[in-house]
XYZ file of C-alpha atoms in Angstrom:
89
model
C -9.181 -2.819 6.243
C -11.131 -0.920 9.273
C -13.460 -2.857 11.275
C -17.229 -1.523 10.734
C -18.549 0.655 13.591
C -21.941 1.952 13.804
C -21.284 5.754 14.147
C -17.861 5.995 12.356
C -16.452 5.510 9.105
C -12.722 4.883 8.223
C -10.528 5.226 5.230
C -6.954 4.655 4.770
C -4.539 4.964 1.753
C -0.777 4.129 1.986
C 1.643 5.409 -0.480
C 5.162 3.919 0.208
C 8.344 5.743 -1.093
C 9.923 2.544 -1.973
C 8.374 -0.830 -2.918
C 8.902 -2.370 0.779
C 9.746 -0.631 4.195
C 9.031 -0.250 8.008
C 5.823 2.058 7.900
C 2.729 0.522 9.366
C -0.781 1.406 10.142
C -3.384 -1.127 11.316
C -6.828 -1.038 12.826
C -7.247 -3.474 15.824
C -10.707 -4.719 16.987
C -10.919 -3.874 20.262
C -14.362 -5.765 20.738
C -18.113 -4.424 20.138
C -17.949 -0.747 19.033
C -14.251 -0.118 19.823
C -11.305 -0.024 17.448
C -7.649 1.172 18.154
C -5.603 2.792 15.461
C -1.876 1.639 15.414
C 0.684 3.975 13.349
C 4.428 3.172 13.327
C 7.483 3.692 11.471
C 10.509 1.021 12.136
C 13.835 2.342 11.780
C 15.742 1.157 9.049
C 15.033 0.329 5.395
C 13.974 -2.023 2.913
C 13.386 -6.076 3.867
C 14.746 -5.823 7.799
C 12.297 -2.683 8.643
C 9.327 -4.506 6.719
C 9.830 -7.800 8.481
C 9.977 -5.900 11.778
C 6.897 -3.830 11.006
C 5.333 -7.293 10.253
C 6.189 -8.573 13.642
C 4.909 -5.458 15.442
C 1.613 -5.688 13.505
C 1.288 -9.449 14.373
C 1.977 -9.076 18.045
C -0.268 -5.990 18.318
C -3.259 -7.975 16.559
C -2.803 -10.796 19.077
C -2.719 -8.467 21.897
C -5.912 -6.711 20.721
C -8.258 -9.421 21.781
C -7.052 -8.934 25.396
C -8.645 -5.290 25.577
C -5.591 -3.781 27.292
C -5.445 -0.236 28.043
C -3.191 1.646 25.356
C -0.305 1.813 28.201
C -0.735 -1.937 28.922
C -0.838 -2.777 25.250
C 2.295 -0.806 24.486
C 4.206 -2.249 27.727
C 3.227 -5.689 26.536
C 4.449 -4.920 22.987
C 7.668 -3.719 24.079
C 8.139 -6.875 26.429
C 7.772 -9.182 23.385
C 9.688 -7.069 21.054
C 12.565 -7.389 23.717
C 12.175 -11.157 23.933
C 12.412 -11.427 20.105
C 15.495 -8.967 19.663
C 16.496 -8.816 15.991
C 19.878 -7.687 15.143
C 20.124 -3.798 16.044
C 16.600 -3.183 15.534
């Protein structure tokens, strides 16, 4: 769920077309008064895409604590995904 902010209110609802897949969204705590919203869609379907989406979400959460710029965050995410290359993803 979204982290609380004094001057903003968030709500989210996700309806999957299938029971499992590669769509993702996450609210990342970027420190006091700051939140980043990540939205993504992993190519592929079902369990392989869902596993990759979970990997992306975990990496993003671990990087958020570093409070990187959006460009640096995405660059680091890309580097870490390249290190963990899975099948054709």
